[in-house]
Amino acid sequence: MNHPLRKVVIPAAGLGTRFLPATKSVPKEMLPIVDQPTIGLIVDEALRAGATEVIVINGRGKTAIEDYFDRSYELEDTLLRKGKQELFEQVRKISDSVSVTSLRQKEPMGLGHAVLAARNAIGDQWFGVLLGDDLFDSEEPGIAQLARVAAKTGKAAVALMAVPDDQTHMYGVAAGVRLPDGNLAIAKLIEKPKQGTAPSNLAVIGRYLLPPDIFDILEQVKPGAGGEIQLTDALAVLAQQGRLLGVTLQGERHDAGDRLGYLQANIAYALKRPSLREGLLAFMRKVSQ
Ligand code: G1P
C-alpha cells in the first residue's frame, strides 16, 4: 500500500444552515475557534499526520477559504511595515506550510458526491477524508490514528464514537464484530437510521481513511438518506466485502457543526491558552452564579 496519507479531502460545500444568518456571507468552515477558522484546525490535523496535499471541495461563495490558504501580500506588507513580525510569521506560515487545491462541487448532492469530486485529484492512492464539523483534539492526530490501522491491516478505517441512543439518527451508525485489538470489523453501516432502528450506538464521526476504489463504488451508489449520494452507502459496500474497520479514536471530539458544540469547542480551545484561561474561568464563574 502507498503511504495512506499524502492527500486528504476536506468537503466544505455544505450550506451551513445551522449557522445562518452568519453563514449567509461567511462559510461555516471559516467560523473561528478562538482565532483560527475551523478549517484551519482541520488542515493542521492533516499536516501533523504527514499529509502534504489538501483538496477542499467547495460550493458557491467559498472564496474566503481559498483566500485563507493563499498569500495575502497587502496584509503581510502592512504587518511588516508596522513591525508586527510575530503576526506576519503566523500569517505567512499558513500559506507556506500546505498546498491547498480547491475544487468545485457544482450541486450540493451529498457527502459521497462531494468526495467523488476529488477523484482526479486523488488518483490511484489511499487518502484521508476529514469533515470540518468534527474537531478532533488529540496528541496523535485523529486521521493519523486511522492511517496507522489502515497501513497495518490493509483495510479502510472510519472513526467511531459511542453516542446516546437518542442521537443515533444524526449519524452513520455501524455494527459488527469486536476484534482482539479493540477495532470493530464493520458488517453493517446505516446512514441516519430512524429513531429506534439503529443497529448499535456506534456513530461514525468525520474521519475516514479510504482506498482509491471507493470512487468506483461511489459512482454506483444510488441516492440514499435525504435523496443524497451518501458516503456511508459506499462504505457499507466495503463493509459487506469485509474491508472496513471502525476505530475508536483517542482524544476529544467537538461537534463544531452544532451551535452548542461550537460554543463548547471555543471554550475548550480557549482554556488551553494560558493567556485566556484565567480570565475565561473567572468570567464563567461569574455568569454561572
Ligand atoms: C455526516 C455523515 C455521517 C457522519 C457525520 C459525522 O453527516 O453523513 O455518516 O456520522 O457526518 O459528523 P452530517 O453531519 O454531514 O449530516
Short mmCIF file of C-alpha atoms and ligand atoms in Angstrom, two decimals:
data_model
loop_
_atom_site.label_atom_id
_atom_site.label_comp_id
_atom_site.label_asym_id
_atom_site.label_seq_id
_atom_site.Cartn_x
_atom_site.Cartn_y
_atom_site.Cartn_z
CA MET A 1 0.00 0.00 0.00
CA ASN A 2 1.20 3.57 -0.66
CA HIS A 3 1.69 5.78 2.31
CA PRO A 4 -2.02 6.22 3.01
CA LEU A 5 -1.83 9.83 3.99
CA ARG A 6 -0.30 12.01 1.37
CA LYS A 7 -3.55 13.54 0.23
CA VAL A 8 -6.64 14.44 2.19
CA VAL A 9 -10.06 15.67 1.15
CA ILE A 10 -11.99 18.23 3.16
CA PRO A 11 -15.60 18.55 1.96
CA ALA A 12 -16.70 22.14 2.55
CA ALA A 13 -19.65 22.56 0.23
CA GLY A 14 -22.44 22.49 2.80
CA LEU A 15 -24.81 25.41 3.17
CA GLY A 16 -24.20 25.88 6.89
CA THR A 17 -27.89 26.38 7.61
CA ARG A 18 -27.42 25.83 11.36
CA PHE A 19 -25.28 28.95 11.49
CA LEU A 20 -27.50 31.29 9.49
CA PRO A 21 -27.54 34.25 9.27
CA ALA A 22 -23.73 34.35 9.86
CA THR A 23 -23.18 31.80 7.07
CA LYS A 24 -25.06 33.98 4.58
CA SER A 25 -21.69 35.58 3.80
CA VAL A 26 -19.12 33.55 5.78
CA PRO A 27 -18.62 29.85 5.03
CA LYS A 28 -19.18 27.85 8.19
CA GLU A 29 -15.69 26.40 7.82
CA MET A 30 -14.34 29.93 8.39
CA LEU A 31 -16.15 30.48 11.68
CA PRO A 32 -13.41 30.89 14.29
CA ILE A 33 -12.47 28.67 17.16
CA VAL A 34 -10.82 31.39 19.28
CA ASP A 35 -8.75 32.91 16.43
CA GLN A 36 -8.41 30.07 13.92
CA PRO A 37 -11.08 29.06 11.41
CA THR A 38 -12.34 25.52 11.97
CA ILE A 39 -10.92 24.51 8.58
CA GLY A 40 -7.50 25.79 9.74
CA LEU A 41 -7.62 23.40 12.69
CA ILE A 42 -8.66 20.54 10.41
CA VAL A 43 -5.81 21.25 7.98
CA ASP A 44 -3.41 21.37 10.95
CA GLU A 45 -4.53 17.90 11.96
CA ALA A 46 -3.86 16.60 8.45
CA LEU A 47 -0.43 18.26 8.28
CA ARG A 48 0.58 16.91 11.69
CA ALA A 49 -0.39 13.47 10.36
CA GLY A 50 2.05 13.86 7.45
CA ALA A 51 -0.34 14.88 4.67
CA THR A 52 1.20 17.12 2.02
CA GLU A 53 -1.76 17.93 -0.15
CA VAL A 54 -5.19 19.13 0.86
CA ILE A 55 -8.13 19.10 -1.52
CA VAL A 56 -11.01 21.25 -0.40
CA ILE A 57 -14.36 20.63 -2.07
CA ASN A 58 -16.11 23.96 -2.27
CA GLY A 59 -19.63 25.02 -3.03
CA ARG A 60 -20.56 28.51 -4.13
CA GLY A 61 -19.21 31.58 -2.44
CA LYS A 62 -16.33 29.86 -0.71
CA THR A 63 -13.55 32.12 -1.92
CA ALA A 64 -12.92 33.07 1.73
CA ILE A 65 -11.49 29.56 2.22
CA GLU A 66 -9.22 29.88 -0.82
CA ASP A 67 -8.06 33.30 0.36
CA TYR A 68 -7.27 31.97 3.81
CA PHE A 69 -4.76 29.44 2.47
CA ASP A 70 -3.34 31.81 -0.14
CA ARG A 71 -0.69 34.52 0.27
CA SER A 72 -2.04 37.91 1.29
CA TYR A 73 0.57 40.40 0.05
CA GLU A 74 -1.23 43.52 1.30
CA LEU A 75 -1.73 42.11 4.79
CA GLU A 76 1.83 40.75 5.02
CA ASP A 77 3.25 44.05 3.82
CA THR A 78 1.20 46.07 6.30
CA LEU A 79 2.19 43.81 9.20
CA LEU A 80 5.86 44.13 8.30
CA ARG A 81 5.69 47.90 7.94
CA LYS A 82 4.04 48.16 11.37
CA GLY A 83 6.77 46.00 12.92
CA LYS A 84 4.37 43.15 13.74
CA GLN A 85 6.89 40.43 12.91
CA GLU A 86 5.26 37.70 15.01
CA LEU A 87 1.84 38.17 13.39
CA PHE A 88 3.48 38.32 9.97
CA GLU A 89 5.14 34.95 10.57
CA GLN A 90 1.87 33.42 11.79
CA VAL A 91 0.05 34.62 8.67
CA ARG A 92 2.85 33.60 6.30
CA LYS A 93 3.08 30.11 7.83
CA ILE A 94 -0.48 29.30 6.79
CA SER A 95 0.20 29.70 3.06
CA ASP A 96 3.74 28.30 3.26
CA SER A 97 3.01 25.05 5.06
CA VAL A 98 0.48 23.44 2.79
CA SER A 99 -0.65 23.03 -0.77
CA VAL A 100 -4.40 23.51 -0.87
CA THR A 101 -6.29 22.78 -4.06
CA SER A 102 -9.83 23.94 -4.20
CA LEU A 103 -12.40 22.11 -6.31
CA ARG A 104 -15.99 22.99 -7.01
CA GLN A 105 -18.92 20.73 -6.21
CA LYS A 106 -21.42 22.03 -8.72
CA GLU A 107 -24.53 20.91 -6.88
CA PRO A 108 -24.94 20.05 -3.20
CA MET A 109 -25.78 16.37 -3.80
CA GLY A 110 -24.40 14.92 -0.61
CA LEU A 111 -21.16 13.97 1.09
CA GLY A 112 -20.48 11.00 -1.20
CA HIS A 113 -20.91 13.23 -4.23
CA ALA A 114 -18.51 15.80 -2.72
CA VAL A 115 -15.83 13.15 -2.14
CA LEU A 116 -16.32 11.86 -5.69
CA ALA A 117 -15.44 15.34 -6.96
CA ALA A 118 -11.88 14.70 -5.69
CA ARG A 119 -11.44 11.60 -7.84
CA ASN A 120 -8.98 13.01 -10.41
CA ALA A 121 -7.05 14.94 -7.79
CA ILE A 122 -6.55 11.81 -5.68
CA GLY A 123 -5.80 9.34 -8.45
CA ASP A 124 -4.86 5.80 -7.57
CA GLN A 125 -3.89 6.12 -3.93
CA TRP A 126 -5.26 5.84 -0.42
CA PHE A 127 -6.44 9.11 1.08
CA GLY A 128 -7.99 10.67 4.14
CA VAL A 129 -11.31 12.48 4.46
CA LEU A 130 -11.78 14.98 7.28
CA LEU A 131 -15.16 16.58 7.91
CA GLY A 132 -14.97 20.13 9.16
CA ASP A 133 -17.81 19.76 11.64
CA ASP A 134 -15.83 17.31 13.71
CA LEU A 135 -12.92 18.87 15.53
CA PHE A 136 -10.57 16.33 16.97
CA ASP A 137 -8.15 17.39 19.67
CA SER A 138 -5.55 14.73 20.40
CA GLU A 139 -1.85 14.14 20.72
CA GLU A 140 -1.68 11.73 17.77
CA PRO A 141 -3.89 13.36 15.11
CA GLY A 142 -7.19 11.51 14.67
CA ILE A 143 -6.59 10.88 10.96
CA ALA A 144 -3.10 9.53 11.76
CA GLN A 145 -4.64 7.01 14.14
CA LEU A 146 -6.79 5.74 11.25
CA ALA A 147 -3.85 5.75 8.83
CA ARG A 148 -1.88 3.60 11.25
CA VAL A 149 -4.68 0.99 11.37
CA ALA A 150 -5.14 1.06 7.58
CA ALA A 151 -1.40 0.65 6.93
CA LYS A 152 -1.23 -2.28 9.34
CA THR A 153 -4.33 -4.14 8.15
CA GLY A 154 -4.74 -3.08 4.51
CA LYS A 155 -8.36 -2.20 5.31
CA ALA A 156 -10.26 1.05 5.16
CA ALA A 157 -10.88 2.70 8.51
CA VAL A 158 -13.52 5.04 9.94
CA ALA A 159 -13.63 6.75 13.31
CA LEU A 160 -16.36 5.60 15.69
CA MET A 161 -17.75 7.06 18.86
CA ALA A 162 -20.46 5.77 21.21
CA VAL A 163 -23.36 8.23 21.34
CA PRO A 164 -26.57 8.26 23.43
CA ASP A 165 -29.40 6.24 21.83
CA ASP A 166 -31.45 9.37 21.18
CA GLN A 167 -28.68 10.76 18.94
CA THR A 168 -28.02 7.84 16.59
CA HIS A 169 -30.42 9.29 13.98
CA MET A 170 -27.93 12.13 13.37
CA TYR A 171 -25.05 9.89 12.25
CA GLY A 172 -23.88 6.98 10.17
CA VAL A 173 -24.18 4.02 12.57
CA ALA A 174 -22.02 0.88 12.49
CA ALA A 175 -22.38 -2.65 13.83
CA GLY A 176 -20.07 -5.63 13.57
CA VAL A 177 -17.65 -7.84 15.43
CA ARG A 178 -15.23 -6.56 18.04
CA LEU A 179 -11.68 -7.73 17.22
CA PRO A 180 -8.97 -8.57 19.80
CA ASP A 181 -7.15 -5.29 19.05
CA GLY A 182 -10.30 -3.35 20.01
CA ASN A 183 -11.26 -2.34 16.47
CA LEU A 184 -14.64 -3.22 15.00
CA ALA A 185 -14.88 -5.37 11.87
CA ILE A 186 -17.86 -3.48 10.46
CA ALA A 187 -20.55 -5.69 8.94
CA LYS A 188 -23.32 -3.13 8.69
CA LEU A 189 -23.47 0.62 8.25
CA ILE A 190 -26.61 2.73 8.07
CA GLU A 191 -26.88 6.45 7.38
CA LYS A 192 -29.06 8.32 9.85
CA PRO A 193 -31.26 5.40 10.99
CA LYS A 194 -34.75 6.34 12.17
CA GLN A 195 -35.10 6.54 15.92
CA GLY A 196 -35.31 3.07 17.45
CA THR A 197 -33.89 1.27 14.37
CA ALA A 198 -30.13 1.84 14.83
CA PRO A 199 -28.07 -1.37 14.77
CA SER A 200 -25.91 -0.05 17.65
CA ASN A 201 -24.97 3.26 19.26
CA LEU A 202 -21.60 3.43 17.50
CA ALA A 203 -21.63 6.58 15.38
CA VAL A 204 -19.24 7.39 12.56
CA ILE A 205 -17.51 10.69 13.24
CA GLY A 206 -15.89 12.64 10.47
CA ARG A 207 -12.56 10.91 9.84
CA TYR A 208 -12.10 8.30 7.10
CA LEU A 209 -9.09 6.55 5.57
CA LEU A 210 -10.13 5.20 2.21
CA PRO A 211 -8.83 3.15 -0.72
CA PRO A 212 -8.99 4.56 -4.26
CA ASP A 213 -11.64 2.05 -5.43
CA ILE A 214 -14.13 3.87 -3.18
CA PHE A 215 -14.60 6.18 -6.21
CA ASP A 216 -15.85 3.28 -8.38
CA ILE A 217 -18.26 2.37 -5.61
CA LEU A 218 -19.43 5.97 -5.22
CA GLU A 219 -20.16 6.11 -8.97
CA GLN A 220 -22.63 3.25 -8.49
CA VAL A 221 -24.29 4.39 -5.28
CA LYS A 222 -27.92 5.45 -5.65
CA PRO A 223 -29.26 8.46 -3.74
CA GLY A 224 -29.91 7.45 -0.13
CA ALA A 225 -30.92 9.29 3.05
CA GLY A 226 -32.23 12.77 2.23
CA GLY A 227 -32.08 11.96 -1.51
CA GLU A 228 -28.30 12.49 -1.45
CA ILE A 229 -25.32 10.40 -2.57
CA GLN A 230 -24.11 9.23 0.83
CA LEU A 231 -20.52 8.32 1.64
CA THR A 232 -21.96 5.92 4.22
CA ASP A 233 -23.67 3.87 1.49
CA ALA A 234 -20.36 3.43 -0.35
CA LEU A 235 -18.66 2.47 2.91
CA ALA A 236 -21.41 -0.09 3.50
CA VAL A 237 -20.22 -1.83 0.32
CA LEU A 238 -16.68 -2.00 1.72
CA ALA A 239 -18.16 -3.38 4.95
CA GLN A 240 -20.01 -6.12 3.06
CA GLN A 241 -16.70 -7.05 1.42
CA GLY A 242 -15.06 -7.32 4.88
CA ARG A 243 -12.78 -4.35 4.13
CA LEU A 244 -13.88 -1.79 6.71
CA LEU A 245 -12.71 -1.30 10.28
CA GLY A 246 -14.17 1.01 12.92
CA VAL A 247 -11.65 2.61 15.21
CA THR A 248 -12.41 4.37 18.48
CA LEU A 249 -10.01 7.30 18.45
CA GLN A 250 -8.04 8.52 21.43
CA GLY A 251 -8.73 12.19 22.02
CA GLU A 252 -11.53 14.68 22.40
CA ARG A 253 -14.08 15.35 19.68
CA HIS A 254 -16.13 18.51 19.39
CA ASP A 255 -19.13 18.83 17.11
CA ALA A 256 -18.44 22.28 15.70
CA GLY A 257 -21.36 21.90 13.28
CA ASP A 258 -23.78 22.22 16.16
CA ARG A 259 -24.31 25.56 17.92
CA LEU A 260 -23.78 24.21 21.42
CA GLY A 261 -20.85 22.03 20.27
CA TYR A 262 -19.30 25.05 18.57
CA LEU A 263 -19.51 27.14 21.74
CA GLN A 264 -18.07 24.26 23.77
CA ALA A 265 -15.21 23.89 21.30
CA ASN A 266 -14.41 27.59 21.64
CA ILE A 267 -14.33 27.29 25.42
CA ALA A 268 -12.25 24.08 25.37
CA TYR A 269 -9.66 25.54 22.96
CA ALA A 270 -9.58 28.88 24.80
CA LEU A 271 -8.97 27.17 28.15
CA LYS A 272 -5.84 25.63 26.65
CA ARG A 273 -4.38 29.10 26.03
CA PRO A 274 -2.51 30.35 29.10
CA SER A 275 -3.26 33.94 28.07
CA LEU A 276 -7.03 33.34 28.10
CA ARG A 277 -7.56 30.64 30.70
CA GLU A 278 -7.80 32.60 33.95
CA GLY A 279 -9.91 35.39 32.51
CA LEU A 280 -12.32 32.94 30.92
CA LEU A 281 -12.65 30.82 34.06
CA ALA A 282 -13.33 33.93 36.16
CA PHE A 283 -15.99 35.03 33.67
CA MET A 284 -17.65 31.61 33.64
CA ARG A 285 -17.74 31.52 37.45
CA LYS A 286 -19.36 34.95 37.44
CA VAL A 287 -22.05 34.19 34.84
CA SER A 288 -22.91 30.79 36.33
CA GLN A 289 -23.62 32.14 39.82
C1 G1P B 1 -22.04 13.17 8.03
C2 G1P B 1 -22.11 11.72 7.59
C3 G1P B 1 -22.49 10.82 8.77
C4 G1P B 1 -21.49 11.04 9.90
C5 G1P B 1 -21.42 12.53 10.28
C6 G1P B 1 -20.32 12.76 11.29
O1 G1P B 1 -23.33 13.62 8.36
O2 G1P B 1 -23.06 11.60 6.55
O3 G1P B 1 -22.46 9.48 8.37
O4 G1P B 1 -21.87 10.25 11.01
O5 G1P B 1 -21.16 13.33 9.14
O6 G1P B 1 -20.28 14.10 11.72
P1 G1P B 1 -23.69 15.19 8.51
O7 G1P B 1 -23.26 15.58 9.90
O8 G1P B 1 -22.94 15.91 7.45
O9 G1P B 1 -25.18 15.27 8.36
#
